[in-house]
Short mmCIF file of C-alpha atoms and ligand atoms in Angstrom, two decimals:
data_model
loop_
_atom_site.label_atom_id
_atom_site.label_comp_id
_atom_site.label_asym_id
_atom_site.label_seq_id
_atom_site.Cartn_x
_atom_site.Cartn_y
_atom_site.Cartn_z
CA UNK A 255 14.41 -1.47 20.35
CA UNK A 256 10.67 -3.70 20.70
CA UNK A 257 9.40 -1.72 17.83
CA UNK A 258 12.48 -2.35 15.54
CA UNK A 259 12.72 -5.55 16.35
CA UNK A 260 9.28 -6.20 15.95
CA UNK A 261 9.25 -4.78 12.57
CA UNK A 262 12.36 -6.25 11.16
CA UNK A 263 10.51 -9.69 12.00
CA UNK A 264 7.64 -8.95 10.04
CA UNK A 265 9.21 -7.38 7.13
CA UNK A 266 11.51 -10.69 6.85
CA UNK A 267 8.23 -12.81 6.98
CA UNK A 268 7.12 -10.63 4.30
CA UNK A 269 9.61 -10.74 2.30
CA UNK A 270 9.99 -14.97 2.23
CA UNK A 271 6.54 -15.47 1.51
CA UNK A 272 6.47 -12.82 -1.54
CA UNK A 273 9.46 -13.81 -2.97
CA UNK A 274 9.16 -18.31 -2.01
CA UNK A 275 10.30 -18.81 -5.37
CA UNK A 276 13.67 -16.60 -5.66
CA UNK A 277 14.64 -17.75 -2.21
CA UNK A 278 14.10 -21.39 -2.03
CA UNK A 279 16.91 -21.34 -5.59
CA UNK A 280 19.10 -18.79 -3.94
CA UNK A 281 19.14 -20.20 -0.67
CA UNK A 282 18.38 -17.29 1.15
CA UNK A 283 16.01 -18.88 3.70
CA UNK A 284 18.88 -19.73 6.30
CA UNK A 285 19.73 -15.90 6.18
CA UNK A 286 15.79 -15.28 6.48
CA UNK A 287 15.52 -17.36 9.59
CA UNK A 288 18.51 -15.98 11.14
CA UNK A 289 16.72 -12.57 10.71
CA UNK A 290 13.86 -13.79 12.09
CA UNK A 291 15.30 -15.99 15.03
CA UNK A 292 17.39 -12.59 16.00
CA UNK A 293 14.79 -10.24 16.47
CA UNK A 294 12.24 -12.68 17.29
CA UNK A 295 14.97 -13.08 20.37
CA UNK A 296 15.41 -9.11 20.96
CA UNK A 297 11.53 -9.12 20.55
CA UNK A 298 10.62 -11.24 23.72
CA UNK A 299 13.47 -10.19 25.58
CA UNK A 300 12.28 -6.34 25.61
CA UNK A 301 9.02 -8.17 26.06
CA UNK A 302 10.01 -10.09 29.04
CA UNK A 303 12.02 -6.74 30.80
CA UNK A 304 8.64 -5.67 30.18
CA UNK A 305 7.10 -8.06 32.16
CA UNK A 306 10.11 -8.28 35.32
CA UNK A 307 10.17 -4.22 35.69
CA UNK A 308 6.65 -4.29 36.39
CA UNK A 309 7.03 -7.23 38.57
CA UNK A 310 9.93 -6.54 40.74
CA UNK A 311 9.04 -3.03 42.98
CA UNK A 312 6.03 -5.45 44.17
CA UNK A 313 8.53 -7.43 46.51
CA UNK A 314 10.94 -4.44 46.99
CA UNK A 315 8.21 -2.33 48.22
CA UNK A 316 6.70 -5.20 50.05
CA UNK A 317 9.92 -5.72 52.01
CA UNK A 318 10.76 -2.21 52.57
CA UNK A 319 6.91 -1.70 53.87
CA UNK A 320 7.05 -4.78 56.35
CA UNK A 321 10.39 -3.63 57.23
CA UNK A 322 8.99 -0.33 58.71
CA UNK A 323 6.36 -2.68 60.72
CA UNK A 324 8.50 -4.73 62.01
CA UNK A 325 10.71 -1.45 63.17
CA UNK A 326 8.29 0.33 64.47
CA UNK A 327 6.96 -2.47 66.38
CA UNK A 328 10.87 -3.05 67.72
CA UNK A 329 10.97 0.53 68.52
CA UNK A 330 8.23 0.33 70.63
CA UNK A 331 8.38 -2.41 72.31
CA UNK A 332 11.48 -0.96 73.09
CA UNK A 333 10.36 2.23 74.21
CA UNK A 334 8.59 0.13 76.89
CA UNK A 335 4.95 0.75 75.56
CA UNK A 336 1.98 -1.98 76.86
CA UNK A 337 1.13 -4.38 74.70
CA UNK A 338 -2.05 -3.06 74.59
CA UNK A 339 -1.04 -0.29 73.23
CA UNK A 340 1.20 -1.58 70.74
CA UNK A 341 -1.06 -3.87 68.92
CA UNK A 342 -3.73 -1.60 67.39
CA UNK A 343 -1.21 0.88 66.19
CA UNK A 344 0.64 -2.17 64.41
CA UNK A 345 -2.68 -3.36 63.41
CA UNK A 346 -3.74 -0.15 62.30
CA UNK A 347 -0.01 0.05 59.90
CA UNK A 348 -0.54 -2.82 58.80
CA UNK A 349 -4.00 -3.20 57.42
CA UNK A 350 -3.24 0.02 55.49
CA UNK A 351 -0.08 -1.12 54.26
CA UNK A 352 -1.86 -4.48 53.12
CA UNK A 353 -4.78 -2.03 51.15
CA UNK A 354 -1.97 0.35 50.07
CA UNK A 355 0.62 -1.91 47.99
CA UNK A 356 -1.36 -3.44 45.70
CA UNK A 357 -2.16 0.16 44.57
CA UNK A 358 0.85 1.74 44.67
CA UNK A 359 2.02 -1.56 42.43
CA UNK A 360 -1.08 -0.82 40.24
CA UNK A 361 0.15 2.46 39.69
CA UNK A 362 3.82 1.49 38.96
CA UNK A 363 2.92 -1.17 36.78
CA UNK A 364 0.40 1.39 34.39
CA UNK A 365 3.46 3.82 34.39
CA UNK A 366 5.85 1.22 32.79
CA UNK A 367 3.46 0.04 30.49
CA UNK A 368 2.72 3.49 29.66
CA UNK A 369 6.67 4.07 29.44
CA UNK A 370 6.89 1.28 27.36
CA UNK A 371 4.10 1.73 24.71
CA UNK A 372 5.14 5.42 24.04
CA UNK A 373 7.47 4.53 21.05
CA UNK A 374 4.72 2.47 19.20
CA UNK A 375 1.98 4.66 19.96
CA UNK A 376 3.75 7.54 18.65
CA UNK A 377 4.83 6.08 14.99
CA UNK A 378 1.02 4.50 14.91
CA UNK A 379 -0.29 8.34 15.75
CA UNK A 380 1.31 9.54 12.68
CA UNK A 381 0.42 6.90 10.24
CA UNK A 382 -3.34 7.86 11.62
CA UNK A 383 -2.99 11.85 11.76
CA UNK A 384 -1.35 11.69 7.81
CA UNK A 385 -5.23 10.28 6.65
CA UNK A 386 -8.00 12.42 8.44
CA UNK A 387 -9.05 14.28 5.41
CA UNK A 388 -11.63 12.41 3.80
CA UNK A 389 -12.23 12.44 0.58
CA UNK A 390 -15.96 13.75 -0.41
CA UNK A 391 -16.60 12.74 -4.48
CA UNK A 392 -18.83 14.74 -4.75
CA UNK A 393 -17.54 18.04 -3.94
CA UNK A 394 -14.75 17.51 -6.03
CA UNK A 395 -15.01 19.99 -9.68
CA UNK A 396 -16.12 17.93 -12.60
CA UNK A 397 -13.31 17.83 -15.28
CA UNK A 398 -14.44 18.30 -18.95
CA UNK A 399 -12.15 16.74 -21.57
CA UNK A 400 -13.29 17.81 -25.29
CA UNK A 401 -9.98 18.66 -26.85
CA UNK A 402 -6.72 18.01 -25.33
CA UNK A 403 -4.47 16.75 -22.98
CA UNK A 404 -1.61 19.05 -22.07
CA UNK A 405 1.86 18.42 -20.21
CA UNK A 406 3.72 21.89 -20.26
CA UNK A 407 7.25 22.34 -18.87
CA UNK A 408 7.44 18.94 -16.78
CA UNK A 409 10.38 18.51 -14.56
CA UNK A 410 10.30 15.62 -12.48
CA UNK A 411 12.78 13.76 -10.20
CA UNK A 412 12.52 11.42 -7.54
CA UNK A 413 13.05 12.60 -4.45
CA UNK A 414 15.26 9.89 -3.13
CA UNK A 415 17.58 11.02 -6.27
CA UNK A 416 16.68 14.35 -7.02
CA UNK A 417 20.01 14.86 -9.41
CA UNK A 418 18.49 12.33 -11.54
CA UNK A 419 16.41 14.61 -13.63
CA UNK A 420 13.98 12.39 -14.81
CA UNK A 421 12.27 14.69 -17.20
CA UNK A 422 13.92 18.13 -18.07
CA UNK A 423 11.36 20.39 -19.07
CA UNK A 424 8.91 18.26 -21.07
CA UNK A 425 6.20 19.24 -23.37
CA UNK A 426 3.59 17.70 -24.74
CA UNK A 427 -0.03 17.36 -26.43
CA UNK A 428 -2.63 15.01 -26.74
CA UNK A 429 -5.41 15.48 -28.99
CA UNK A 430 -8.71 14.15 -27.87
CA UNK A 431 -9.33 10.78 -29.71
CA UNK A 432 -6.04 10.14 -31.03
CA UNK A 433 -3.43 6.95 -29.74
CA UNK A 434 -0.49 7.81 -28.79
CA UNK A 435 2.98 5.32 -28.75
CA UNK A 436 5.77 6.09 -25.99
CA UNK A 437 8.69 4.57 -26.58
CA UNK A 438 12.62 4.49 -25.11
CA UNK A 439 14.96 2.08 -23.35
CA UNK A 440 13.83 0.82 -19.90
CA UNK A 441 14.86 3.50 -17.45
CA UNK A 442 14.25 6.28 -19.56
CA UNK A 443 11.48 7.07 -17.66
CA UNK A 444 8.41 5.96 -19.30
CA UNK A 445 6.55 4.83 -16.35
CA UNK A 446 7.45 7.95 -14.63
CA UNK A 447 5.92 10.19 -17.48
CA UNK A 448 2.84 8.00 -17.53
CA UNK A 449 2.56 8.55 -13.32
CA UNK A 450 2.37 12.05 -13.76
CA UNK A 451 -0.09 12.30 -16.67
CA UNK A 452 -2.49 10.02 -14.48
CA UNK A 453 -2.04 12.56 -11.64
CA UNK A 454 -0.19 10.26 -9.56
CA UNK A 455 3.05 12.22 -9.11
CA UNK A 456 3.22 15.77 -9.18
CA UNK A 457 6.15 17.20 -10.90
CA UNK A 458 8.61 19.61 -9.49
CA UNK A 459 7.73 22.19 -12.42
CA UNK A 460 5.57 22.57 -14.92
CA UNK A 461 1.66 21.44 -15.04
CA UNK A 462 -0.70 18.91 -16.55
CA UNK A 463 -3.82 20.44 -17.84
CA UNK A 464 -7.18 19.28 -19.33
CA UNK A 465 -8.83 21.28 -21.69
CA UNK A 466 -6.74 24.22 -20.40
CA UNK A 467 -7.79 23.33 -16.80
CA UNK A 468 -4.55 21.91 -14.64
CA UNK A 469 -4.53 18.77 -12.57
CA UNK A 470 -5.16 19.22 -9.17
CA UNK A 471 -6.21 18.40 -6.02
CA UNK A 472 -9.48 19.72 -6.17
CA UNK A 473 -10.73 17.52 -9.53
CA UNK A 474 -8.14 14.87 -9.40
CA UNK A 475 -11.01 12.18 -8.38
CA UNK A 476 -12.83 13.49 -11.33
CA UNK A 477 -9.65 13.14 -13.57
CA UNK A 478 -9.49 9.10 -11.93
CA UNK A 479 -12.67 8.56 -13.03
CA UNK A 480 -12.38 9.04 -17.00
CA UNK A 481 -9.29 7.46 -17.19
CA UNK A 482 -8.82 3.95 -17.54
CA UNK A 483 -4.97 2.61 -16.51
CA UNK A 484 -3.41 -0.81 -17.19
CA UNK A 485 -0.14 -0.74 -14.93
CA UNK A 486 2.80 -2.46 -15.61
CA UNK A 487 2.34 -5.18 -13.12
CA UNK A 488 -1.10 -6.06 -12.28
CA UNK A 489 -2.18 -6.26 -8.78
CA UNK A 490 -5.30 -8.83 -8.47
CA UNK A 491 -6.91 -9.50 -5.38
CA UNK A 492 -8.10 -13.04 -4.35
CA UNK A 493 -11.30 -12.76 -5.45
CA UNK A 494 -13.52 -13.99 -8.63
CA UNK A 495 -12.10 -13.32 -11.82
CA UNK A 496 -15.82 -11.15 -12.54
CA UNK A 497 -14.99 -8.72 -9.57
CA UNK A 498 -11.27 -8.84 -10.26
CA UNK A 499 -12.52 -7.18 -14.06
CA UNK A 500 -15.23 -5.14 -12.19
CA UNK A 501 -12.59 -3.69 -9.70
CA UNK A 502 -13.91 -1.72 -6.89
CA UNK A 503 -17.54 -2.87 -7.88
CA UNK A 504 -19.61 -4.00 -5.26
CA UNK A 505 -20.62 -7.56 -6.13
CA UNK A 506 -24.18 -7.07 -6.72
CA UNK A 507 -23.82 -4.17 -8.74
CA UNK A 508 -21.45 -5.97 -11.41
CA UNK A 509 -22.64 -5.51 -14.95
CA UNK A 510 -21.93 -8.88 -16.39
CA UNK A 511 -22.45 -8.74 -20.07
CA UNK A 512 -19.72 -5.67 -20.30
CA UNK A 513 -17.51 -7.96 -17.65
CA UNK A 514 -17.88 -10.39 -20.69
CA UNK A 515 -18.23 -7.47 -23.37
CA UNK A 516 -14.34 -6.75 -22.14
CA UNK A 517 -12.95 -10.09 -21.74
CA UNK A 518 -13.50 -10.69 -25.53
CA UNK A 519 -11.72 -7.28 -26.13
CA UNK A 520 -8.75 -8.39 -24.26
CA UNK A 521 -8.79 -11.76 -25.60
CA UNK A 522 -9.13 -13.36 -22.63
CA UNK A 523 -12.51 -14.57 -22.48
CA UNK A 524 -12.05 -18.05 -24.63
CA UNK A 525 -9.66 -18.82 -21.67
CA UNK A 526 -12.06 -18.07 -18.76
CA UNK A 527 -15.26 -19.94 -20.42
CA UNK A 528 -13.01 -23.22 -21.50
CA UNK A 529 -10.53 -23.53 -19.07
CA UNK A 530 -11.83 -22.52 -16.04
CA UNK A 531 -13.68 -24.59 -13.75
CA UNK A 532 -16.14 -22.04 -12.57
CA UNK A 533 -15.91 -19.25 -15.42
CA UNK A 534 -15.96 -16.13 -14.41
CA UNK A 535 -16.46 -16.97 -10.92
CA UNK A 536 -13.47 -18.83 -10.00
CA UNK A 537 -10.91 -17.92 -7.66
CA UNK A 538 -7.51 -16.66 -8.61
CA UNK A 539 -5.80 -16.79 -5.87
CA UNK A 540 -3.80 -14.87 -3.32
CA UNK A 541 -2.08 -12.11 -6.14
CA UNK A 542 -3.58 -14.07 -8.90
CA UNK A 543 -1.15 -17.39 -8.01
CA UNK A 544 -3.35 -19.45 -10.57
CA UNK A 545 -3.03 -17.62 -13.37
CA UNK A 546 0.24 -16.71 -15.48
CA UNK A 547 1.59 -13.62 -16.49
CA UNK A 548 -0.08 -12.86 -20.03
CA UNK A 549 -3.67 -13.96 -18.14
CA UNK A 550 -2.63 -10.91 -15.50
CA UNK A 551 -2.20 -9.04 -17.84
CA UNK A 552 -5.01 -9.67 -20.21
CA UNK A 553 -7.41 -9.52 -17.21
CA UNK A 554 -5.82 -5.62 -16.46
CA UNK A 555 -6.58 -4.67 -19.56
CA UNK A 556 -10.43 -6.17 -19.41
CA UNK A 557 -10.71 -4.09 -15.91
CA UNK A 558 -9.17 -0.85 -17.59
CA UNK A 559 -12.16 -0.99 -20.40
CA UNK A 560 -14.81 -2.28 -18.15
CA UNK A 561 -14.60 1.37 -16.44
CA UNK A 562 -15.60 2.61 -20.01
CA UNK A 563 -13.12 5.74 -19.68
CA UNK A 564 -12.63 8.20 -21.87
CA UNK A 565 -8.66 7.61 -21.66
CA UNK A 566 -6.50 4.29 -21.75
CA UNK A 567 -3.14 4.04 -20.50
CA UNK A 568 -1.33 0.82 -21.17
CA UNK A 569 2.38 0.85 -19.14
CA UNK A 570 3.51 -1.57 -21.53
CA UNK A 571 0.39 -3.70 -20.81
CA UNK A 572 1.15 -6.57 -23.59
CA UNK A 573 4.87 -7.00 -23.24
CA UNK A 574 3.89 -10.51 -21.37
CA UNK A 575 2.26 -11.78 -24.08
CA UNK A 576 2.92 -13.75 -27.42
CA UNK A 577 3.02 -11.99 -30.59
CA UNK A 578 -0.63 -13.12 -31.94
CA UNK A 579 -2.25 -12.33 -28.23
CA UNK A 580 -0.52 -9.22 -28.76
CA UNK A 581 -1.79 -8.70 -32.07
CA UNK A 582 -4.97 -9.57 -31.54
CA UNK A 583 -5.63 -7.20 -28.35
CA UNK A 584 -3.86 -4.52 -30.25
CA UNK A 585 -6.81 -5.26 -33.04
CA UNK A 586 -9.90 -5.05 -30.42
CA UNK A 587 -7.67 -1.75 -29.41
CA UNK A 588 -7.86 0.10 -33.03
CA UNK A 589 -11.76 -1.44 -32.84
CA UNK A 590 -11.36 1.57 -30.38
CA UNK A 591 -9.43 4.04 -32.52
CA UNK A 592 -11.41 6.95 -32.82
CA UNK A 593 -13.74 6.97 -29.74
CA UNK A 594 -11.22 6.88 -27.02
CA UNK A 595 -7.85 8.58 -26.58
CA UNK A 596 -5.20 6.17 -25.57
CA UNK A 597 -1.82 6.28 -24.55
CA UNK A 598 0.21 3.23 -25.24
CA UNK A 599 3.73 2.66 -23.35
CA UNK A 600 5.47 -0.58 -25.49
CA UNK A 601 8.85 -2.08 -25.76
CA UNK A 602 8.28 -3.47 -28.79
CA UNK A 603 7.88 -0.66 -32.00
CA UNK A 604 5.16 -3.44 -32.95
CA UNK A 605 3.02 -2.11 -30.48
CA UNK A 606 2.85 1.19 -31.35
CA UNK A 607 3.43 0.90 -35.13
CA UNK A 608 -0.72 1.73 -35.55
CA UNK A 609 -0.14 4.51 -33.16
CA UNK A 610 -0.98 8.33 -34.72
CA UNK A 611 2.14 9.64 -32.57
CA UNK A 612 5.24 8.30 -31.52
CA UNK A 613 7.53 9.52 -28.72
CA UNK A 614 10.98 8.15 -27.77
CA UNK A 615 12.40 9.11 -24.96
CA UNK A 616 15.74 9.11 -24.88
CA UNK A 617 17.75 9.24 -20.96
P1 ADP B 52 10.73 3.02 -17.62
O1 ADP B 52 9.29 2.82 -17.31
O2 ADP B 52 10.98 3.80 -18.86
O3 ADP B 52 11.48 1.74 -17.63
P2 ADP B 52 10.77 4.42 -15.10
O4 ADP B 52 9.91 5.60 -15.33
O5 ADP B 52 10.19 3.29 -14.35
O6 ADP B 52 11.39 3.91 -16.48
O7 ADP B 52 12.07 4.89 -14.32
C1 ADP B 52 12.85 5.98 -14.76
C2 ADP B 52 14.03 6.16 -13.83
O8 ADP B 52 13.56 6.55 -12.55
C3 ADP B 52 14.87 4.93 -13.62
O9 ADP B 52 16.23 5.31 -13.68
C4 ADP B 52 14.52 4.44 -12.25
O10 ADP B 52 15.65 3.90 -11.63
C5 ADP B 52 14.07 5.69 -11.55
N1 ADP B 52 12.96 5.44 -10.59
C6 ADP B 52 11.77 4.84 -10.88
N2 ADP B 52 10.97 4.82 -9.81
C7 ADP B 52 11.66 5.42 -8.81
C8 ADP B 52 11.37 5.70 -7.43
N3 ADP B 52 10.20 5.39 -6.88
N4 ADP B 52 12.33 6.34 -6.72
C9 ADP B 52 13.51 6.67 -7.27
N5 ADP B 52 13.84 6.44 -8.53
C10 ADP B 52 12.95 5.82 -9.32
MG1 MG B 53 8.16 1.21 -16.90
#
């Protein structure tokens, strides 16, 4: 249908520009612009029955109304009525038909459009009814965290594949302070476990609690605020590299010594001050095109410290980078051993060799 088509368009659009680089050596585009020629067809064609159905009763009606004149006037001059007679009543007919049909077309026209904007207003009503609930910060319980960190009988599975037992009945605890090294094989679900210890995904069973309090809805935004998270991929937004590391800051408000303070933790401020034009005010580009993948990274780890939390996860936040980068980041992060608890997802054992605990997950 219009809204079908219409989307398939966009999501191929999408798609082309997000993934230029895999596309231009496959060569996928022709595929791509097929897509898009297809439903860019389908598009205007529903577009331009659109446009005819609302047209076309106009000169139907208009035919059938004059028509009627034209009968009745027949008819009477048939009936052998004066002229005189005649002519105001066809007058009469005929001025109202002339005030009448560009209403009645009005009216026809509104219903079609009406008709034909059902389907997108209802999927756009949805999208709008699923976010009414604001949330208030403030409200929300404050969450202490003095001791421990507490996963107790996790079971977790996707719901697209919920066979796939992800985690079966998972335990385990986090002392305040302490690192923490998760290892396994990629798939195991490492990512996953790290999701639902941020309060991301809620398991099927089991609970996360804090200090003997569990995760919920109620002091999750209290939870997001002491925890600091470096994600596997980073997202950056095309802004200045200062308010990429002060994310969510408003620019005015941005504390620049720590924004500096954190750069040198994560190693990355030689490369900002020396290689970049502007320092900590240049651009990075639409998803960070300018910089490579290490520099992401290293820049995600400067915004998970600038926050100051009380927690650091790292989904394997230095598996981009070289072995002394790593090294090095990995010293700044035992400069933290001892005042923060963190909880390190690595591929390499090398990461998590200083660790005080090591898990492996095995799937
Ligand atoms: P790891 O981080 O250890 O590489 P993940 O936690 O990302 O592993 O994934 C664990 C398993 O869950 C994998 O088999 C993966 O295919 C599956 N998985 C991950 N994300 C999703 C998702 N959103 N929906 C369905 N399955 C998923
Ligand atoms: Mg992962």
């Amino acid at each position: 249908s219009f809204v079908e088509a219409n989307e398939v368009r966009y999501q191929a659009c999408s798609e082309v520009l997000g993934g230029i680089k895999d596309i231009i050596i496959n060569h996928a585009g022709k595929q791509y612009i097929e897509k898009v020629d297809q439903s860019s067809r389908l598009y205007s064609l529903h577009l331009a029955t659109k446009e005819t159905l609302g047209q076309v009763p106009l000169h139907i009606v208009e035919t059938i109304g004059y028509g009627c004149i034209i009968i009745l006037a027949i008819v009477l001059v048939i009936s052998g009525k004066e002229i005189s007679h005649i002519l105001p009543i066809l007058g009469l007919y005929g001025i109202a038909a002339y005030r009448m049909l560009p209403a009645a077309q009005n009216i026809y026209r509104a219903i079609t459009q009406i008709k034909f904007s059902q389907n997108v207003f209802k999927s756009i009503r949805d999208e709008f009814l699923l976010n009414n609930k604001k949330i208030d910060y403030k409200k929300n319980q404050k969450i202490v965290f003095e001791n421990k960190i507490q996963l107790k009988n996790i079971c977790f599975s996707y719901a697209s594949r919920s066979s796939n037992l992800i985690l079966d009945h998972f335990n385990l605890i986090i002392s305040k302070n302490k690192t923490i090294g998760i290892v396994g094989k990629s798939g195991s679900g490492k990512s996953t476990l790290m999701d639902i210890m941020l309060g991301l995904l809620q398991p099927q069973r089991g609970k996360v609690l804090v200090d003997d309090v569990e995760l919920n809805q109620n002091n999750i935004q209290a939870w997001y605020q002491i925890v600091g998270y470096v994600p596997q991929s980073i997202y950056l937004a095309d802004k200045s590299i200062a308010e990429n590391i002060a994310f969510g800051v408003e620019k005015d408000q941005i504390d620049f010594e720590a924004v500096k303070l954190v750069a040198q933790q994560a190693q990355i401020d030689d490369f900002i001050m020396q290689k970049l034009p502007q320092g900590y005010q240049t651009k990075v580009g639409e998803r960070g095109v300018m910089l490579s993948g290490g520099q992401k990274q290293r820049i995600g780890i400067a915004r998970a410290l600038y926050k100051n939390p009380q927690i650091l996860f790292m989904d394997e936040a230095t598996s981009a980078l070289d072995i002394e980068t790593e090294y090095a980041i990995n010293e700044a992060i035992q400069n933290l051993n001892g005042k923060k608890t963190i909880v390190i997802i690595a591929h390499r054992e090398s990461a998590v060799k200083s660790c005080d605990q090591v898990i492996r997950l095995i799937s």
